[in-house]
GROMACS .gro file of C-alpha atoms in nm:
model
  512
    1UNK     CA    1   0.000   0.000   0.000
    2UNK     CA    2   0.139   0.342  -0.092
    3UNK     CA    3   0.177   0.609   0.174
    4UNK     CA    4   0.136   0.979   0.117
    5UNK     CA    5   0.191   1.294   0.319
    6UNK     CA    6  -0.174   1.335   0.412
    7UNK     CA    7  -0.195   0.979   0.544
    8UNK     CA    8   0.120   1.023   0.745
    9UNK     CA    9   0.010   1.351   0.902
   10UNK     CA   10  -0.329   1.206   0.988
   11UNK     CA   11  -0.211   0.872   1.121
   12UNK     CA   12   0.135   0.939   1.246
   13UNK     CA   13   0.238   1.296   1.332
   14UNK     CA   14   0.077   1.302   1.675
   15UNK     CA   15   0.076   0.925   1.711
   16UNK     CA   16   0.454   0.904   1.682
   17UNK     CA   17   0.493   1.093   2.006
   18UNK     CA   18   0.578   0.885   2.309
   19UNK     CA   19   0.304   0.859   2.573
   20UNK     CA   20   0.273   1.122   2.842
   21UNK     CA   21   0.103   0.946   3.134
   22UNK     CA   22   0.017   1.136   3.449
   23UNK     CA   23   0.292   1.030   3.689
   24UNK     CA   24   0.333   1.225   4.008
   25UNK     CA   25   0.641   1.442   4.036
   26UNK     CA   26   0.742   1.272   4.358
   27UNK     CA   27   0.723   0.923   4.214
   28UNK     CA   28   0.923   1.020   3.906
   29UNK     CA   29   1.185   1.201   4.114
   30UNK     CA   30   1.233   0.911   4.354
   31UNK     CA   31   1.275   0.671   4.065
   32UNK     CA   32   1.530   0.893   3.893
   33UNK     CA   33   1.728   0.948   4.213
   34UNK     CA   34   1.745   0.576   4.283
   35UNK     CA   35   1.906   0.506   3.944
   36UNK     CA   36   2.156   0.790   3.971
   37UNK     CA   37   2.269   0.724   4.327
   38UNK     CA   38   2.272   0.347   4.299
   39UNK     CA   39   2.480   0.357   3.981
   40UNK     CA   40   2.741   0.592   4.126
   41UNK     CA   41   2.766   0.389   4.445
   42UNK     CA   42   2.819   0.076   4.236
   43UNK     CA   43   3.078   0.254   4.020
   44UNK     CA   44   3.312   0.279   4.319
   45UNK     CA   45   3.296  -0.098   4.367
   46UNK     CA   46   3.283  -0.192   3.998
   47UNK     CA   47   3.501   0.050   3.801
   48UNK     CA   48   3.425  -0.129   3.473
   49UNK     CA   49   3.083   0.034   3.491
   50UNK     CA   50   3.260   0.335   3.338
   51UNK     CA   51   3.145   0.172   3.012
   52UNK     CA   52   2.795   0.296   3.102
   53UNK     CA   53   2.887   0.634   3.251
   54UNK     CA   54   2.769   0.956   3.096
   55UNK     CA   55   3.015   1.122   2.861
   56UNK     CA   56   3.236   1.378   3.035
   57UNK     CA   57   3.246   1.637   2.753
   58UNK     CA   58   3.030   1.747   2.462
   59UNK     CA   59   3.316   1.713   2.216
   60UNK     CA   60   3.657   1.548   2.178
   61UNK     CA   61   3.950   1.590   1.942
   62UNK     CA   62   4.283   1.408   1.961
   63UNK     CA   63   4.562   1.222   1.782
   64UNK     CA   64   4.582   0.856   1.882
   65UNK     CA   65   4.895   0.676   1.996
   66UNK     CA   66   4.974   0.384   1.762
   67UNK     CA   67   5.085   0.050   1.905
   68UNK     CA   68   5.216  -0.200   1.650
   69UNK     CA   69   5.238  -0.141   1.276
   70UNK     CA   70   4.927   0.003   1.113
   71UNK     CA   71   4.852  -0.148   0.768
   72UNK     CA   72   4.980   0.086   0.497
   73UNK     CA   73   4.677   0.039   0.271
   74UNK     CA   74   4.409   0.071   0.539
   75UNK     CA   75   4.289   0.428   0.494
   76UNK     CA   76   3.950   0.587   0.554
   77UNK     CA   77   3.714   0.692   0.833
   78UNK     CA   78   3.529   0.483   1.085
   79UNK     CA   79   3.215   0.668   1.192
   80UNK     CA   80   3.044   0.547   1.509
   81UNK     CA   81   2.729   0.643   1.697
   82UNK     CA   82   2.567   0.554   2.025
   83UNK     CA   83   2.404   0.687   2.340
   84UNK     CA   84   2.666   0.887   2.529
   85UNK     CA   85   2.489   1.129   2.764
   86UNK     CA   86   2.308   0.905   3.013
   87UNK     CA   87   2.264   1.174   3.277
   88UNK     CA   88   2.168   1.537   3.304
   89UNK     CA   89   2.225   1.692   3.644
   90UNK     CA   90   2.143   1.426   3.901
   91UNK     CA   91   1.892   1.258   3.671
   92UNK     CA   92   1.997   0.927   3.515
   93UNK     CA   93   1.806   0.753   3.237
   94UNK     CA   94   1.667   0.412   3.320
   95UNK     CA   95   1.765   0.251   2.991
   96UNK     CA   96   2.088   0.273   2.784
   97UNK     CA   97   1.885   0.336   2.468
   98UNK     CA   98   1.768   0.670   2.614
   99UNK     CA   99   2.102   0.851   2.617
  100UNK     CA  100   2.164   1.139   2.376
  101UNK     CA  101   2.368   1.039   2.071
  102UNK     CA  102   2.733   1.119   2.007
  103UNK     CA  103   2.886   1.087   1.660
  104UNK     CA  104   3.252   0.984   1.635
  105UNK     CA  105   3.505   0.980   1.353
  106UNK     CA  106   3.828   0.778   1.360
  107UNK     CA  107   4.023   0.919   1.063
  108UNK     CA  108   4.297   0.689   0.935
  109UNK     CA  109   4.553   0.870   0.717
  110UNK     CA  110   4.920   0.852   0.628
  111UNK     CA  111   4.997   1.061   0.936
  112UNK     CA  112   4.824   0.825   1.180
  113UNK     CA  113   4.480   0.796   1.342
  114UNK     CA  114   4.295   1.101   1.469
  115UNK     CA  115   3.969   1.100   1.663
  116UNK     CA  116   3.684   1.348   1.678
  117UNK     CA  117   3.352   1.322   1.860
  118UNK     CA  118   3.056   1.556   1.913
  119UNK     CA  119   2.718   1.536   2.077
  120UNK     CA  120   2.444   1.538   1.814
  121UNK     CA  121   2.260   1.869   1.843
  122UNK     CA  122   1.911   1.724   1.833
  123UNK     CA  123   1.609   1.929   1.936
  124UNK     CA  124   1.596   1.727   2.257
  125UNK     CA  125   1.964   1.771   2.345
  126UNK     CA  126   1.969   2.145   2.271
  127UNK     CA  127   1.652   2.220   2.467
  128UNK     CA  128   1.741   2.003   2.766
  129UNK     CA  129   2.095   2.144   2.784
  130UNK     CA  130   1.952   2.495   2.791
  131UNK     CA  131   1.700   2.394   3.058
  132UNK     CA  132   1.958   2.205   3.266
  133UNK     CA  133   1.724   1.910   3.314
  134UNK     CA  134   1.555   1.624   3.134
  135UNK     CA  135   1.241   1.753   2.966
  136UNK     CA  136   1.106   1.476   2.747
  137UNK     CA  137   0.993   1.116   2.784
  138UNK     CA  138   1.229   0.872   2.619
  139UNK     CA  139   1.225   0.511   2.506
  140UNK     CA  140   1.242   0.373   2.860
  141UNK     CA  141   1.226   0.667   3.102
  142UNK     CA  142   0.971   0.921   3.220
  143UNK     CA  143   1.142   1.230   3.371
  144UNK     CA  144   0.982   1.445   3.641
  145UNK     CA  145   0.732   1.699   3.503
  146UNK     CA  146   0.774   1.598   3.137
  147UNK     CA  147   0.713   1.851   2.864
  148UNK     CA  148   0.475   1.770   2.582
  149UNK     CA  149   0.638   1.595   2.287
  150UNK     CA  150   0.458   1.718   1.977
  151UNK     CA  151   0.634   1.483   1.735
  152UNK     CA  152   0.881   1.196   1.726
  153UNK     CA  153   1.161   1.430   1.618
  154UNK     CA  154   1.108   1.647   1.926
  155UNK     CA  155   1.245   1.357   2.131
  156UNK     CA  156   1.462   1.191   1.862
  157UNK     CA  157   1.812   1.142   2.021
  158UNK     CA  158   1.971   1.017   1.695
  159UNK     CA  159   2.167   0.766   1.901
  160UNK     CA  160   2.172   0.424   1.731
  161UNK     CA  161   2.362   0.409   1.405
  162UNK     CA  162   2.520   0.599   1.119
  163UNK     CA  163   2.477   0.590   0.740
  164UNK     CA  164   2.708   0.732   0.473
  165UNK     CA  165   2.509   0.747   0.148
  166UNK     CA  166   2.495   0.972  -0.161
  167UNK     CA  167   2.753   1.201  -0.005
  168UNK     CA  168   2.553   1.249   0.314
  169UNK     CA  169   2.646   1.145   0.667
  170UNK     CA  170   2.332   1.058   0.862
  171UNK     CA  171   2.282   0.972   1.230
  172UNK     CA  172   1.993   0.730   1.274
  173UNK     CA  173   1.740   0.655   1.545
  174UNK     CA  174   1.453   0.407   1.563
  175UNK     CA  175   1.131   0.598   1.511
  176UNK     CA  176   1.200   0.938   1.358
  177UNK     CA  177   1.396   1.125   1.095
  178UNK     CA  178   1.764   1.087   1.017
  179UNK     CA  179   1.993   1.368   1.138
  180UNK     CA  180   2.230   1.511   0.879
  181UNK     CA  181   2.585   1.562   1.004
  182UNK     CA  182   2.877   1.746   0.847
  183UNK     CA  183   3.119   1.465   0.760
  184UNK     CA  184   3.426   1.679   0.836
  185UNK     CA  185   3.330   1.895   1.133
  186UNK     CA  186   3.063   1.656   1.274
  187UNK     CA  187   2.835   1.957   1.325
  188UNK     CA  188   2.463   1.880   1.316
  189UNK     CA  189   2.285   2.026   1.013
  190UNK     CA  190   1.932   1.925   1.111
  191UNK     CA  191   1.679   1.656   1.031
  192UNK     CA  192   1.707   1.504   0.685
  193UNK     CA  193   1.430   1.389   0.456
  194UNK     CA  194   1.461   1.186   0.137
  195UNK     CA  195   1.138   1.344   0.015
  196UNK     CA  196   0.923   1.644   0.110
  197UNK     CA  197   0.627   1.407   0.101
  198UNK     CA  198   0.785   1.191   0.373
  199UNK     CA  199   0.914   1.453   0.617
  200UNK     CA  200   0.895   1.319   0.972
  201UNK     CA  201   0.829   0.961   0.865
  202UNK     CA  202   1.026   0.706   1.070
  203UNK     CA  203   1.354   0.601   0.910
  204UNK     CA  204   1.500   0.313   1.111
  205UNK     CA  205   1.860   0.263   1.225
  206UNK     CA  206   1.942  -0.045   1.014
  207UNK     CA  207   1.892   0.033   0.645
  208UNK     CA  208   2.013  -0.230   0.399
  209UNK     CA  209   2.233  -0.097   0.118
  210UNK     CA  210   2.297  -0.312  -0.188
  211UNK     CA  211   2.645  -0.305  -0.352
  212UNK     CA  212   2.516  -0.069  -0.624
  213UNK     CA  213   2.399   0.182  -0.360
  214UNK     CA  214   2.027   0.096  -0.369
  215UNK     CA  215   1.891   0.151  -0.019
  216UNK     CA  216   1.599  -0.016   0.159
  217UNK     CA  217   1.466   0.075   0.500
  218UNK     CA  218   1.159   0.070   0.721
  219UNK     CA  219   1.007   0.248   1.018
  220UNK     CA  220   0.730   0.164   1.259
  221UNK     CA  221   0.435   0.377   1.370
  222UNK     CA  222   0.311   0.205   1.683
  223UNK     CA  223   0.007   0.424   1.749
  224UNK     CA  224  -0.128   0.375   1.398
  225UNK     CA  225  -0.029   0.007   1.364
  226UNK     CA  226   0.179   0.003   1.047
  227UNK     CA  227   0.530  -0.027   0.906
  228UNK     CA  228   0.667   0.231   0.664
  229UNK     CA  229   0.879   0.088   0.378
  230UNK     CA  230   1.145   0.285   0.191
  231UNK     CA  231   1.312   0.227  -0.149
  232UNK     CA  232   1.585   0.484  -0.228
  233UNK     CA  233   1.828   0.487  -0.520
  234UNK     CA  234   2.205   0.534  -0.507
  235UNK     CA  235   2.168   0.909  -0.562
  236UNK     CA  236   1.946   0.944  -0.255
  237UNK     CA  237   1.622   0.984  -0.449
  238UNK     CA  238   1.308   0.823  -0.310
  239UNK     CA  239   1.191   0.560  -0.561
  240UNK     CA  240   0.883   0.459  -0.364
  241UNK     CA  241   0.744   0.438  -0.013
  242UNK     CA  242   0.464   0.226   0.121
  243UNK     CA  243   0.313   0.084   0.434
  244UNK     CA  244   0.213  -0.253   0.575
  245UNK     CA  245  -0.060  -0.275   0.837
  246UNK     CA  246   0.052  -0.485   1.134
  247UNK     CA  247  -0.193  -0.584   1.406
  248UNK     CA  248  -0.081  -0.617   1.676
  249UNK     CA  249   0.218  -0.394   1.610
  250UNK     CA  250   0.551  -0.479   1.772
  251UNK     CA  251   0.895  -0.315   1.788
  252UNK     CA  252   1.116  -0.441   1.500
  253UNK     CA  253   1.475  -0.319   1.528
  254UNK     CA  254   1.626  -0.470   1.213
  255UNK     CA  255   1.526  -0.654   0.894
  256UNK     CA  256   1.684  -0.822   0.591
  257UNK     CA  257   1.665  -0.784   0.215
  258UNK     CA  258   1.735  -1.026  -0.070
  259UNK     CA  259   1.735  -0.984  -0.448
  260UNK     CA  260   1.355  -1.014  -0.450
  261UNK     CA  261   1.218  -0.981  -0.099
  262UNK     CA  262   1.210  -0.783   0.226
  263UNK     CA  263   1.185  -0.996   0.541
  264UNK     CA  264   1.081  -0.907   0.896
  265UNK     CA  265   1.063  -1.115   1.211
  266UNK     CA  266   0.789  -0.964   1.427
  267UNK     CA  267   0.811  -1.098   1.786
  268UNK     CA  268   0.497  -1.117   2.004
  269UNK     CA  269   0.604  -0.812   2.203
  270UNK     CA  270   0.282  -0.626   2.144
  271UNK     CA  271   0.225  -0.254   2.179
  272UNK     CA  272  -0.043  -0.170   2.435
  273UNK     CA  273  -0.130   0.198   2.448
  274UNK     CA  274  -0.339   0.157   2.762
  275UNK     CA  275  -0.064   0.073   3.011
  276UNK     CA  276   0.293   0.151   3.111
  277UNK     CA  277   0.470   0.473   3.205
  278UNK     CA  278   0.698   0.488   2.899
  279UNK     CA  279   0.716   0.357   2.544
  280UNK     CA  280   0.905   0.038   2.632
  281UNK     CA  281   0.671  -0.047   2.917
  282UNK     CA  282   0.374  -0.011   2.685
  283UNK     CA  283   0.468  -0.342   2.525
  284UNK     CA  284   0.356  -0.683   2.649
  285UNK     CA  285   0.546  -1.008   2.593
  286UNK     CA  286   0.311  -1.287   2.474
  287UNK     CA  287   0.522  -1.609   2.489
  288UNK     CA  288   0.227  -1.826   2.389
  289UNK     CA  289   0.195  -1.635   2.059
  290UNK     CA  290   0.395  -1.687   1.740
  291UNK     CA  291   0.672  -1.469   1.605
  292UNK     CA  292   0.527  -1.359   1.273
  293UNK     CA  293   0.748  -1.371   0.967
  294UNK     CA  294   0.655  -1.107   0.709
  295UNK     CA  295   0.787  -1.143   0.353
  296UNK     CA  296   0.724  -0.847   0.120
  297UNK     CA  297   0.794  -0.823  -0.252
  298UNK     CA  298   1.052  -0.554  -0.331
  299UNK     CA  299   0.878  -0.495  -0.662
  300UNK     CA  300   0.531  -0.451  -0.515
  301UNK     CA  301   0.494  -0.375  -0.143
  302UNK     CA  302   0.131  -0.491  -0.151
  303UNK     CA  303   0.242  -0.850  -0.222
  304UNK     CA  304   0.296  -1.005   0.121
  305UNK     CA  305   0.321  -1.347   0.285
  306UNK     CA  306   0.289  -1.423   0.655
  307UNK     CA  307   0.447  -1.724   0.831
  308UNK     CA  308   0.493  -1.828   1.194
  309UNK     CA  309   0.790  -1.919   1.415
  310UNK     CA  310   0.802  -1.993   1.789
  311UNK     CA  311   0.802  -1.690   2.017
  312UNK     CA  312   1.144  -1.524   2.027
  313UNK     CA  313   1.311  -1.185   2.039
  314UNK     CA  314   1.565  -1.052   1.788
  315UNK     CA  315   1.772  -0.734   1.767
  316UNK     CA  316   2.011  -0.786   1.476
  317UNK     CA  317   2.044  -0.990   1.158
  318UNK     CA  318   2.358  -1.064   0.960
  319UNK     CA  319   2.244  -1.055   0.597
  320UNK     CA  320   2.005  -1.243   0.368
  321UNK     CA  321   2.030  -1.402   0.024
  322UNK     CA  322   1.804  -1.602  -0.202
  323UNK     CA  323   1.908  -1.902  -0.415
  324UNK     CA  324   1.770  -2.008  -0.753
  325UNK     CA  325   1.522  -2.246  -0.595
  326UNK     CA  326   1.361  -1.956  -0.408
  327UNK     CA  327   1.500  -2.032  -0.063
  328UNK     CA  328   1.587  -1.731   0.153
  329UNK     CA  329   1.862  -1.777   0.412
  330UNK     CA  330   1.974  -1.540   0.685
  331UNK     CA  331   2.115  -1.541   1.037
  332UNK     CA  332   2.002  -1.369   1.353
  333UNK     CA  333   2.092  -1.350   1.719
  334UNK     CA  334   1.792  -1.519   1.877
  335UNK     CA  335   1.669  -1.457   2.233
  336UNK     CA  336   1.410  -1.657   2.424
  337UNK     CA  337   1.238  -1.333   2.527
  338UNK     CA  338   1.298  -0.955   2.530
  339UNK     CA  339   1.415  -0.973   2.894
  340UNK     CA  340   1.758  -0.844   2.794
  341UNK     CA  341   1.588  -0.518   2.696
  342UNK     CA  342   1.318  -0.503   2.962
  343UNK     CA  343   1.527  -0.628   3.258
  344UNK     CA  344   1.901  -0.663   3.196
  345UNK     CA  345   1.953  -0.318   3.045
  346UNK     CA  346   1.765  -0.153   3.332
  347UNK     CA  347   1.982  -0.338   3.582
  348UNK     CA  348   2.291  -0.215   3.401
  349UNK     CA  349   2.175   0.145   3.433
  350UNK     CA  350   2.138   0.094   3.807
  351UNK     CA  351   2.487  -0.054   3.827
  352UNK     CA  352   2.358  -0.399   3.921
  353UNK     CA  353   2.538  -0.719   3.830
  354UNK     CA  354   2.391  -0.904   3.530
  355UNK     CA  355   2.457  -1.274   3.463
  356UNK     CA  356   2.571  -1.291   3.099
  357UNK     CA  357   2.429  -1.643   3.058
  358UNK     CA  358   2.074  -1.531   3.141
  359UNK     CA  359   1.859  -1.370   2.869
  360UNK     CA  360   2.150  -1.417   2.627
  361UNK     CA  361   2.132  -1.444   2.248
  362UNK     CA  362   2.246  -1.733   2.029
  363UNK     CA  363   2.330  -1.745   1.659
  364UNK     CA  364   2.057  -1.908   1.449
  365UNK     CA  365   2.009  -1.958   1.077
  366UNK     CA  366   1.665  -1.922   0.917
  367UNK     CA  367   1.537  -2.064   0.588
  368UNK     CA  368   1.223  -1.953   0.407
  369UNK     CA  369   1.103  -2.162   0.112
  370UNK     CA  370   0.920  -1.917  -0.115
  371UNK     CA  371   0.774  -2.202  -0.325
  372UNK     CA  372   0.614  -2.394  -0.038
  373UNK     CA  373   0.598  -2.092   0.194
  374UNK     CA  374   0.750  -2.264   0.495
  375UNK     CA  375   1.005  -2.135   0.745
  376UNK     CA  376   1.257  -2.318   0.965
  377UNK     CA  377   1.526  -2.219   1.216
  378UNK     CA  378   1.846  -2.395   1.325
  379UNK     CA  379   2.110  -2.305   1.588
  380UNK     CA  380   2.452  -2.259   1.426
  381UNK     CA  381   2.658  -2.256   1.746
  382UNK     CA  382   2.627  -2.439   2.079
  383UNK     CA  383   2.386  -2.255   2.303
  384UNK     CA  384   2.661  -2.174   2.556
  385UNK     CA  385   2.810  -1.943   2.292
  386UNK     CA  386   2.634  -1.609   2.326
  387UNK     CA  387   2.667  -1.349   2.052
  388UNK     CA  388   2.556  -1.010   1.924
  389UNK     CA  389   2.633  -0.740   1.665
  390UNK     CA  390   2.662  -0.968   1.357
  391UNK     CA  391   2.820  -0.793   1.056
  392UNK     CA  392   2.941  -0.897   0.710
  393UNK     CA  393   3.152  -0.774   0.420
  394UNK     CA  394   2.930  -0.491   0.288
  395UNK     CA  395   3.021  -0.587  -0.069
  396UNK     CA  396   2.797  -0.895  -0.036
  397UNK     CA  397   2.505  -0.711   0.125
  398UNK     CA  398   2.173  -0.866   0.013
  399UNK     CA  399   2.375  -1.137  -0.166
  400UNK     CA  400   2.524  -1.470  -0.064
  401UNK     CA  401   2.770  -1.437   0.223
  402UNK     CA  402   3.005  -1.688   0.384
  403UNK     CA  403   3.145  -1.527   0.697
  404UNK     CA  404   2.993  -1.338   0.987
  405UNK     CA  405   3.175  -1.117   1.237
  406UNK     CA  406   3.031  -1.102   1.589
  407UNK     CA  407   3.099  -1.020   1.949
  408UNK     CA  408   3.076  -1.332   2.163
  409UNK     CA  409   3.132  -1.496   2.499
  410UNK     CA  410   3.159  -1.862   2.596
  411UNK     CA  411   2.947  -1.906   2.908
  412UNK     CA  412   3.078  -2.262   2.959
  413UNK     CA  413   3.427  -2.131   3.042
  414UNK     CA  414   3.531  -1.999   3.384
  415UNK     CA  415   3.509  -1.623   3.356
  416UNK     CA  416   3.798  -1.415   3.483
  417UNK     CA  417   3.674  -1.077   3.361
  418UNK     CA  418   3.495  -0.885   3.640
  419UNK     CA  419   3.248  -0.736   3.392
  420UNK     CA  420   2.946  -0.910   3.237
  421UNK     CA  421   2.987  -0.778   2.881
  422UNK     CA  422   3.113  -0.968   2.575
  423UNK     CA  423   3.485  -1.042   2.589
  424UNK     CA  424   3.553  -1.189   2.242
  425UNK     CA  425   3.540  -1.101   1.877
  426UNK     CA  426   3.469  -1.398   1.652
  427UNK     CA  427   3.440  -1.487   1.284
  428UNK     CA  428   3.219  -1.775   1.171
  429UNK     CA  429   3.232  -1.935   0.828
  430UNK     CA  430   2.876  -2.061   0.787
  431UNK     CA  431   2.971  -2.283   0.491
  432UNK     CA  432   3.276  -2.464   0.631
  433UNK     CA  433   3.186  -2.435   0.999
  434UNK     CA  434   3.527  -2.284   1.077
  435UNK     CA  435   3.535  -2.045   1.372
  436UNK     CA  436   3.797  -1.797   1.489
  437UNK     CA  437   3.801  -1.621   1.824
  438UNK     CA  438   4.008  -1.359   1.995
  439UNK     CA  439   3.950  -1.302   2.366
  440UNK     CA  440   4.025  -0.949   2.477
  441UNK     CA  441   4.210  -0.880   2.803
  442UNK     CA  442   3.987  -0.854   3.108
  443UNK     CA  443   4.056  -0.480   3.114
  444UNK     CA  444   3.880  -0.426   2.778
  445UNK     CA  445   3.515  -0.442   2.671
  446UNK     CA  446   3.467  -0.472   2.293
  447UNK     CA  447   3.215  -0.286   2.080
  448UNK     CA  448   3.086  -0.376   1.731
  449UNK     CA  449   3.362  -0.485   1.487
  450UNK     CA  450   3.343  -0.432   1.110
  451UNK     CA  451   3.495  -0.602   0.807
  452UNK     CA  452   3.709  -0.371   0.589
  453UNK     CA  453   3.824  -0.509   0.253
  454UNK     CA  454   4.180  -0.496   0.123
  455UNK     CA  455   4.212  -0.305  -0.206
  456UNK     CA  456   4.162  -0.538  -0.502
  457UNK     CA  457   4.044  -0.835  -0.295
  458UNK     CA  458   3.745  -1.049  -0.390
  459UNK     CA  459   3.432  -1.006  -0.174
  460UNK     CA  460   3.420  -1.201   0.153
  461UNK     CA  461   3.786  -1.307   0.129
  462UNK     CA  462   4.068  -1.082   0.242
  463UNK     CA  463   4.067  -0.775   0.459
  464UNK     CA  464   4.085  -0.642   0.812
  465UNK     CA  465   3.866  -0.645   1.115
  466UNK     CA  466   3.824  -0.303   1.272
  467UNK     CA  467   3.667  -0.244   1.611
  468UNK     CA  468   3.684  -0.041   1.929
  469UNK     CA  469   3.726  -0.142   2.292
  470UNK     CA  470   3.664   0.036   2.622
  471UNK     CA  471   3.963  -0.003   2.856
  472UNK     CA  472   3.813   0.055   3.198
  473UNK     CA  473   4.148   0.007   3.376
  474UNK     CA  474   4.352   0.259   3.175
  475UNK     CA  475   4.044   0.476   3.103
  476UNK     CA  476   4.117   0.482   2.731
  477UNK     CA  477   3.929   0.389   2.416
  478UNK     CA  478   4.119   0.179   2.161
  479UNK     CA  479   4.071   0.120   1.789
  480UNK     CA  480   4.191  -0.234   1.710
  481UNK     CA  481   4.280  -0.377   1.369
  482UNK     CA  482   4.311  -0.750   1.291
  483UNK     CA  483   4.406  -0.949   0.984
  484UNK     CA  484   4.063  -1.086   0.892
  485UNK     CA  485   4.203  -1.432   0.817
  486UNK     CA  486   4.404  -1.450   1.142
  487UNK     CA  487   4.173  -1.299   1.401
  488UNK     CA  488   4.279  -1.552   1.663
  489UNK     CA  489   4.634  -1.407   1.648
  490UNK     CA  490   4.508  -1.084   1.802
  491UNK     CA  491   4.532  -0.721   1.690
  492UNK     CA  492   4.819  -0.633   1.457
  493UNK     CA  493   4.790  -0.268   1.562
  494UNK     CA  494   4.596  -0.045   1.799
  495UNK     CA  495   4.521   0.328   1.810
  496UNK     CA  496   4.486   0.445   2.170
  497UNK     CA  497   4.291   0.759   2.256
  498UNK     CA  498   4.396   0.971   2.556
  499UNK     CA  499   4.045   0.941   2.706
  500UNK     CA  500   3.765   0.690   2.741
  501UNK     CA  501   3.413   0.704   2.599
  502UNK     CA  502   3.104   0.506   2.705
  503UNK     CA  503   3.005   0.205   2.500
  504UNK     CA  504   2.825   0.294   2.177
  505UNK     CA  505   2.626   0.091   1.928
  506UNK     CA  506   2.691   0.090   1.553
  507UNK     CA  507   2.927   0.229   1.292
  508UNK     CA  508   3.023   0.240   0.926
  509UNK     CA  509   3.364   0.250   0.758
  510UNK     CA  510   3.413   0.483   0.463
  511UNK     CA  511   3.719   0.419   0.246
  512UNK     CA  512   3.954   0.691   0.126
   0.00000   0.00000   0.00000
């Protein structure tokens, strides 16, 4: 079904706003104080919680110290994004997804590695900084005396991911517009729209970009019960947009695209507008209900198929491809429930200990037969191997892939690290079954790692692995580079920043 500006204004402009329930000021204040004080008390006993501290400054600029020999032909910029400002005054957000976004650039040149970071000047961040307090409801937190949020972009923190496309650098959130950033200065230019007709429409944080630059994305409008679908060409022009009615609506974070189809897994985490004090809490887990699989034709968004899987939660997918027989294959990190989001993350923000083996995700492969219209799922790793942040060689996006990069942890091994976060980076060859692991020192907590190809190499073969770590002992952030085919040998070089930043979420590497 096509979507137009009138439909969006009618169904979504007000409906995209997060709920504003009538909480008492006292109740909200007590709740906020308990998070702030409990976290800072825990920080003294567990210094690795610095990974979840609020950023100390609004901007950073430095030249990194290089350890080892940096590859001579690895040049370009790693852009990263993530929630960085978790507190304002003595108010602490209750969920890590609430923090205001900070864009980072690791620039790799012949003179070394430089680093730059700036808070994204969203409407929310600018207004709350001026006010000196939290003003708006967020994904998982209701501040004292909240101000009215008239649109999704009024509260859009731009804090999940980053996209470099058609010469634009965009910071992405879950349920609002992209934010355009200056690629050199990292200054915020404002919200960005691919079409005047679609201004304010949700543009999600995990678009899929084909090797020729064709871009696909989605957004969800919970209060109106539909998904927005986007098809954008390599020049940044909107080819078409549409919508799919979903009842009950859930909270999809990611999706996959093949040569012919768009695929969603829609967990039974149903939006309920009648309960809960924030957007997250207005969802209800229904473990006796199916996870719906939605398959949409790329050619015609109105052509849809619905299938069922057992109840499960998913954040991230690797990639999808479709063979000549019409079978779609893709991988996901599969959770038994959304407890990691509804419980674990809240405990982290309080500074509580979280058992990494509970509510953990495992790597699964899915197969959809588009001739028989059946779907099946299979675990690829033993269930004691927990994983997240799966990435691939972007040159095989939406095509057949062989290897997946992930963060991981082996819960069957005695754990020496005092923290509960992932402690490994791993590479899995899903065709041969070969696995490589590198376990970081206990002093470091890894973030998402990306594949970067070597010049002239064939797709999915030779390159580097590039990823950051938070060193809570030295209070530094490191950029690590591995030989992609010898990850288990450890980093061949590291760029060390003279400061530490809180853990972020996603990034993109831009060559040159």
